[in-house]
Amino acid sequence: DAVSPDVATFGNHDFDHGRTAAREVTWESPARYVTGNVMEGGQAFGDAAPWTIVDRSDGALGVVGITDPKSSIPEGLTVEDPVRAVRLAVSALHDHGVRAVLVLAHAGDDVVRTLARQQGVDAIAAGHVHRVGRERVSGTPIVRPGVNGEVVWELDFDGERVTTDDHDVERAEVNESVAEVLQAERYRVGLEDTIGYLDEPLERDPNRRFSGVERAGCLVAAAYRDGASADVGVVDTRAIREGTRLKGTVSRADAIGLVPFGAPLCRLAVTGQTLERLLR
């Protein structure tokens, strides 16, 4: 509400609390939700539009949204071909006389780069991949804001060539009214409660996590093992969130933030041969 965006699209984590919660967000948000490929019962999910038009002083801007078919979307929803969705949207938007088309793409690099090669796509604002990025594919600019919006990208469509500029959010002024609401909510639900102490800082570096034994992954796996009263704890490394290192006093928010999903903890009995194959 504070930012009051004009348009938004769906990422896979919009569904972490289920379809009902996601649908309510789309209804209550000041943004117009668009999706060309997240479907429910043959219709765009949550009363979203396949595309929309934002009127600007220098001409109309068409916006279409897509989500990566390989991302975690709940059962009951269908994620259709993003390339086909963008082609259909571009054709319709050009029929309405827009001067440029922006694609909001919560998708991986392969999907986004394929979309950038499609005729009529002028720029792509992408999410899903956890890094700050800027590149051009077939002349089409692609920008990524990083984890939790490390930067805000400014795209200028005024010239023949779309230009991009990044703004570091660390230098931005904090909206105190929003900060107060969030902090009060953190205290209300117990996220600020102290649950432990770290003698040594705990790094949350994804490069280390994917290269072998690493403390954050070991901590989560051990928590799963103990929580399930099991012999072995297994965690999908991709589920562990990166961020600033944890040090000193550890809050409940710090611990939950390592894997902040409401997925069930499963306890399985497997043979030693199966366990060995999993480890390999």
Short mmCIF file of C-alpha atoms in Angstrom, two decimals:
data_model
loop_
_atom_site.label_atom_id
_atom_site.label_comp_id
_atom_site.label_asym_id
_atom_site.label_seq_id
_atom_site.Cartn_x
_atom_site.Cartn_y
_atom_site.Cartn_z
CA ASP A 1 0.00 0.00 0.00
CA ALA A 2 2.85 2.41 0.78
CA VAL A 3 4.54 1.88 -2.58
CA SER A 4 1.22 1.65 -4.45
CA PRO A 5 2.51 -0.14 -7.57
CA ASP A 6 0.47 -0.11 -10.76
CA VAL A 7 1.10 -3.72 -11.83
CA ALA A 8 2.33 -6.97 -10.27
CA THR A 9 2.60 -10.64 -11.24
CA PHE A 10 2.83 -13.91 -9.33
CA GLY A 11 5.97 -15.51 -7.95
CA ASN A 12 5.96 -19.03 -6.58
CA HIS A 13 6.26 -17.81 -2.97
CA ASP A 14 3.02 -15.86 -3.32
CA PHE A 15 1.43 -19.29 -2.85
CA ASP A 16 3.37 -20.32 0.28
CA HIS A 17 0.21 -19.86 2.38
CA GLY A 18 -2.14 -21.42 -0.14
CA ARG A 19 -4.36 -20.31 -2.98
CA THR A 20 -6.94 -18.59 -0.77
CA ALA A 21 -4.38 -16.30 0.84
CA ALA A 22 -2.83 -15.51 -2.54
CA ARG A 23 -6.22 -14.71 -4.02
CA GLU A 24 -7.02 -12.33 -1.15
CA VAL A 25 -3.75 -10.47 -1.73
CA THR A 26 -4.62 -9.90 -5.38
CA TRP A 27 -8.02 -8.52 -4.39
CA GLU A 28 -6.67 -6.21 -1.66
CA SER A 29 -3.53 -4.99 -3.40
CA PRO A 30 -3.45 -1.55 -5.06
CA ALA A 31 -1.60 -3.21 -7.95
CA ARG A 32 -3.36 -4.69 -10.95
CA TYR A 33 -2.24 -8.33 -11.05
CA VAL A 34 -1.44 -9.74 -14.48
CA THR A 35 -0.56 -13.28 -15.51
CA GLY A 36 -0.52 -14.83 -18.92
CA ASN A 37 0.13 -18.37 -17.73
CA VAL A 38 -0.97 -19.09 -14.12
CA MET A 39 -4.43 -20.54 -14.66
CA GLU A 40 -7.21 -21.88 -12.47
CA GLY A 41 -10.11 -23.61 -14.16
CA GLY A 42 -9.10 -22.21 -17.54
CA GLN A 43 -9.03 -18.61 -16.27
CA ALA A 44 -6.19 -16.39 -15.04
CA PHE A 45 -5.74 -16.98 -11.31
CA GLY A 46 -7.19 -14.55 -8.79
CA ASP A 47 -9.14 -12.44 -11.28
CA ALA A 48 -5.82 -11.35 -12.76
CA ALA A 49 -5.74 -10.06 -16.32
CA PRO A 50 -3.48 -11.64 -18.97
CA TRP A 51 -2.08 -8.15 -19.62
CA THR A 52 -2.79 -4.51 -18.85
CA ILE A 53 -2.00 -1.05 -20.18
CA VAL A 54 -0.44 1.74 -18.12
CA ASP A 55 -1.09 5.19 -19.55
CA ARG A 56 1.93 7.49 -19.62
CA SER A 57 2.38 11.05 -20.80
CA ASP A 58 4.57 9.82 -23.67
CA GLY A 59 2.33 6.92 -24.69
CA ALA A 60 0.76 3.72 -23.40
CA LEU A 61 2.94 0.96 -21.90
CA GLY A 62 1.72 -2.63 -22.17
CA VAL A 63 2.56 -5.00 -19.31
CA VAL A 64 2.28 -8.80 -19.25
CA GLY A 65 3.24 -11.18 -16.43
CA ILE A 66 4.45 -14.78 -16.47
CA THR A 67 5.64 -17.36 -13.93
CA ASP A 68 8.20 -20.13 -14.49
CA PRO A 69 6.47 -23.48 -15.13
CA LYS A 70 9.24 -25.24 -13.17
CA SER A 71 8.62 -23.24 -9.97
CA SER A 72 6.63 -24.60 -7.02
CA ILE A 73 2.96 -23.84 -7.73
CA PRO A 74 0.22 -25.56 -5.68
CA GLU A 75 -2.03 -28.29 -7.03
CA GLY A 76 -5.16 -27.03 -8.70
CA LEU A 77 -3.29 -24.42 -10.73
CA THR A 78 -1.87 -24.85 -14.22
CA VAL A 79 1.23 -22.98 -15.39
CA GLU A 80 1.07 -22.76 -19.16
CA ASP A 81 3.80 -22.08 -21.73
CA PRO A 82 5.20 -18.59 -20.94
CA VAL A 83 6.45 -18.01 -24.50
CA ARG A 84 3.00 -18.57 -25.99
CA ALA A 85 1.45 -16.37 -23.29
CA VAL A 86 3.81 -13.50 -24.08
CA ARG A 87 3.28 -13.82 -27.84
CA LEU A 88 -0.49 -13.63 -27.40
CA ALA A 89 -0.19 -10.64 -25.08
CA VAL A 90 2.21 -8.77 -27.37
CA SER A 91 -0.16 -9.24 -30.32
CA ALA A 92 -3.13 -7.96 -28.32
CA LEU A 93 -1.21 -5.02 -26.87
CA HIS A 94 0.06 -3.90 -30.25
CA ASP A 95 -3.53 -4.05 -31.52
CA HIS A 96 -4.31 -1.55 -28.75
CA GLY A 97 -1.55 0.77 -29.93
CA VAL A 98 0.94 0.60 -27.06
CA ARG A 99 4.34 2.11 -27.72
CA ALA A 100 6.28 -0.52 -25.74
CA VAL A 101 5.79 -3.84 -23.93
CA LEU A 102 7.26 -4.71 -20.53
CA VAL A 103 7.29 -8.33 -19.35
CA LEU A 104 7.20 -9.07 -15.61
CA ALA A 105 8.81 -12.52 -15.42
CA HIS A 106 9.17 -14.50 -12.21
CA ALA A 107 11.33 -17.07 -13.95
CA GLY A 108 14.77 -18.58 -14.41
CA ASP A 109 17.41 -17.42 -16.84
CA ASP A 110 16.55 -19.83 -19.67
CA VAL A 111 12.91 -18.77 -19.75
CA VAL A 112 13.68 -15.06 -19.43
CA ARG A 113 16.33 -15.08 -22.16
CA THR A 114 13.97 -16.95 -24.49
CA LEU A 115 11.30 -14.31 -23.85
CA ALA A 116 13.82 -11.56 -24.59
CA ARG A 117 14.25 -12.97 -28.10
CA GLN A 118 10.52 -12.70 -28.87
CA GLN A 119 9.48 -10.01 -31.31
CA GLY A 120 7.71 -7.09 -29.66
CA VAL A 121 9.21 -7.50 -26.18
CA ASP A 122 10.95 -4.24 -25.25
CA ALA A 123 12.16 -4.97 -21.70
CA ILE A 124 11.92 -7.62 -18.96
CA ALA A 125 11.78 -7.04 -15.20
CA ALA A 126 12.60 -10.46 -13.74
CA GLY A 127 12.51 -12.15 -10.37
CA HIS A 128 13.00 -15.71 -9.01
CA VAL A 129 16.80 -15.82 -9.48
CA HIS A 130 18.55 -14.62 -6.32
CA ARG A 131 21.04 -12.14 -7.69
CA VAL A 132 21.20 -8.56 -8.87
CA GLY A 133 21.53 -8.62 -12.64
CA ARG A 134 21.46 -6.56 -15.80
CA GLU A 135 22.01 -7.90 -19.29
CA ARG A 136 20.77 -7.55 -22.86
CA VAL A 137 19.62 -10.44 -25.04
CA SER A 138 18.88 -9.64 -28.69
CA GLY A 139 18.96 -6.00 -27.61
CA THR A 140 16.24 -6.47 -24.97
CA PRO A 141 17.26 -5.35 -21.45
CA ILE A 142 16.72 -7.80 -18.57
CA VAL A 143 16.99 -6.57 -14.98
CA ARG A 144 16.85 -8.49 -11.68
CA PRO A 145 16.53 -6.84 -8.23
CA GLY A 146 18.33 -9.49 -6.15
CA VAL A 147 17.20 -11.09 -2.89
CA ASN A 148 14.29 -9.21 -1.29
CA GLY A 149 14.82 -6.27 -3.63
CA GLU A 150 18.43 -5.28 -3.04
CA VAL A 151 18.07 -2.66 -5.77
CA VAL A 152 15.20 -0.86 -7.47
CA TRP A 153 15.54 -0.73 -11.24
CA GLU A 154 14.47 2.32 -13.21
CA LEU A 155 13.59 1.65 -16.86
CA ASP A 156 13.27 4.57 -19.26
CA PHE A 157 11.18 3.90 -22.37
CA ASP A 158 11.36 7.46 -23.72
CA GLY A 159 14.05 6.88 -26.35
CA GLU A 160 14.40 4.36 -29.15
CA ARG A 161 16.49 2.17 -26.84
CA VAL A 162 15.22 1.31 -23.33
CA THR A 163 17.77 2.43 -20.73
CA THR A 164 18.18 1.05 -17.21
CA ASP A 165 19.48 2.52 -13.96
CA ASP A 166 19.81 0.86 -10.56
CA HIS A 167 19.12 2.39 -7.14
CA ASP A 168 20.59 0.84 -3.97
CA VAL A 169 17.78 0.47 -1.39
CA GLU A 170 20.27 0.76 1.48
CA ARG A 171 20.58 4.44 0.63
CA ALA A 172 16.84 5.03 0.54
CA GLU A 173 14.89 6.72 3.34
CA VAL A 174 12.95 4.30 5.55
CA ASN A 175 9.18 4.71 5.64
CA GLU A 176 8.78 4.90 9.42
CA SER A 177 5.03 4.17 9.43
CA VAL A 178 5.57 0.89 7.56
CA ALA A 179 8.59 0.00 9.72
CA GLU A 180 6.56 0.54 12.92
CA VAL A 181 3.71 -1.68 11.72
CA LEU A 182 6.09 -4.49 10.74
CA GLN A 183 8.10 -4.27 13.97
CA ALA A 184 4.96 -4.32 16.12
CA GLU A 185 3.74 -7.40 14.24
CA ARG A 186 7.09 -9.14 14.76
CA TYR A 187 6.79 -8.64 18.53
CA ARG A 188 3.11 -9.68 18.54
CA VAL A 189 3.79 -13.09 17.00
CA GLY A 190 7.00 -13.73 18.96
CA LEU A 191 9.52 -13.37 16.14
CA GLU A 192 11.74 -11.14 18.31
CA ASP A 193 11.96 -13.69 21.15
CA THR A 194 15.52 -14.86 21.86
CA ILE A 195 15.96 -18.59 21.38
CA GLY A 196 19.75 -19.02 21.46
CA TYR A 197 23.22 -17.60 21.07
CA LEU A 198 25.96 -18.14 18.50
CA ASP A 199 29.56 -18.15 19.70
CA GLU A 200 30.69 -17.98 16.06
CA PRO A 201 28.88 -16.13 13.25
CA LEU A 202 26.75 -18.28 10.94
CA GLU A 203 27.30 -17.45 7.28
CA ARG A 204 24.37 -17.66 4.87
CA ASP A 205 26.29 -17.80 1.61
CA PRO A 206 24.66 -19.85 -1.19
CA ASN A 207 28.00 -20.43 -2.92
CA ARG A 208 29.35 -22.18 0.17
CA ARG A 209 26.12 -24.07 0.68
CA PHE A 210 26.23 -25.68 -2.76
CA SER A 211 29.93 -26.56 -2.53
CA GLY A 212 29.84 -29.05 0.34
CA VAL A 213 29.49 -29.25 4.12
CA GLU A 214 28.43 -25.88 5.51
CA ARG A 215 27.15 -24.80 8.94
CA ALA A 216 23.76 -23.34 7.97
CA GLY A 217 22.81 -26.48 6.04
CA CYS A 218 24.08 -28.71 8.83
CA LEU A 219 22.06 -26.74 11.40
CA VAL A 220 18.83 -27.14 9.43
CA ALA A 221 19.44 -30.84 8.74
CA ALA A 222 20.17 -31.45 12.44
CA ALA A 223 16.97 -29.61 13.41
CA TYR A 224 14.96 -31.80 11.02
CA ARG A 225 16.62 -34.93 12.40
CA ASP A 226 15.93 -33.99 16.02
CA GLY A 227 12.42 -32.71 15.30
CA ALA A 228 11.46 -36.01 13.66
CA SER A 229 13.38 -38.18 16.17
CA ALA A 230 15.16 -39.68 13.18
CA ASP A 231 18.65 -41.05 12.55
CA VAL A 232 19.38 -38.75 9.60
CA GLY A 233 18.18 -35.28 8.65
CA VAL A 234 17.90 -34.31 4.97
CA VAL A 235 17.21 -30.83 3.64
CA ASP A 236 16.84 -29.52 0.10
CA THR A 237 19.73 -27.05 -0.06
CA ARG A 238 17.77 -24.74 -2.36
CA ALA A 239 15.18 -24.15 0.38
CA ILE A 240 17.71 -22.46 2.69
CA ARG A 241 17.52 -18.69 2.31
CA GLU A 242 20.64 -16.59 1.97
CA GLY A 243 21.11 -13.27 3.73
CA THR A 244 23.28 -11.42 6.22
CA ARG A 245 25.23 -13.66 8.57
CA LEU A 246 23.75 -14.44 11.97
CA LYS A 247 25.82 -13.60 15.02
CA GLY A 248 25.41 -13.31 18.79
CA THR A 249 21.81 -13.46 20.00
CA VAL A 250 19.52 -15.51 17.76
CA SER A 251 15.82 -14.65 17.54
CA ARG A 252 12.93 -16.84 16.47
CA ALA A 253 12.81 -14.76 13.26
CA ASP A 254 16.46 -15.62 12.56
CA ALA A 255 15.77 -19.34 12.87
CA ILE A 256 12.53 -19.32 10.88
CA GLY A 257 14.20 -17.16 8.24
CA LEU A 258 16.62 -19.96 7.35
CA VAL A 259 13.76 -22.02 5.83
CA PRO A 260 10.61 -19.85 6.08
CA PHE A 261 8.09 -22.28 4.60
CA GLY A 262 5.09 -24.05 6.08
CA ALA A 263 5.92 -27.40 4.49
CA PRO A 264 5.37 -30.53 6.64
CA LEU A 265 8.30 -32.39 8.18
CA CYS A 266 8.26 -35.96 6.86
CA ARG A 267 9.70 -39.01 8.61
CA LEU A 268 10.52 -41.98 6.36
CA ALA A 269 11.96 -45.46 6.87
CA VAL A 270 14.42 -46.35 4.10
CA THR A 271 17.01 -49.05 3.48
CA GLY A 272 20.71 -48.37 3.79
CA GLN A 273 21.01 -48.88 0.04
CA THR A 274 18.42 -46.16 -0.63
CA LEU A 275 20.15 -43.79 1.80
CA GLU A 276 23.48 -44.40 0.11
CA ARG A 277 21.95 -43.66 -3.30
CA LEU A 278 20.43 -40.43 -1.95
CA LEU A 279 23.79 -39.30 -0.58
CA ARG A 280 25.55 -40.08 -3.86
#
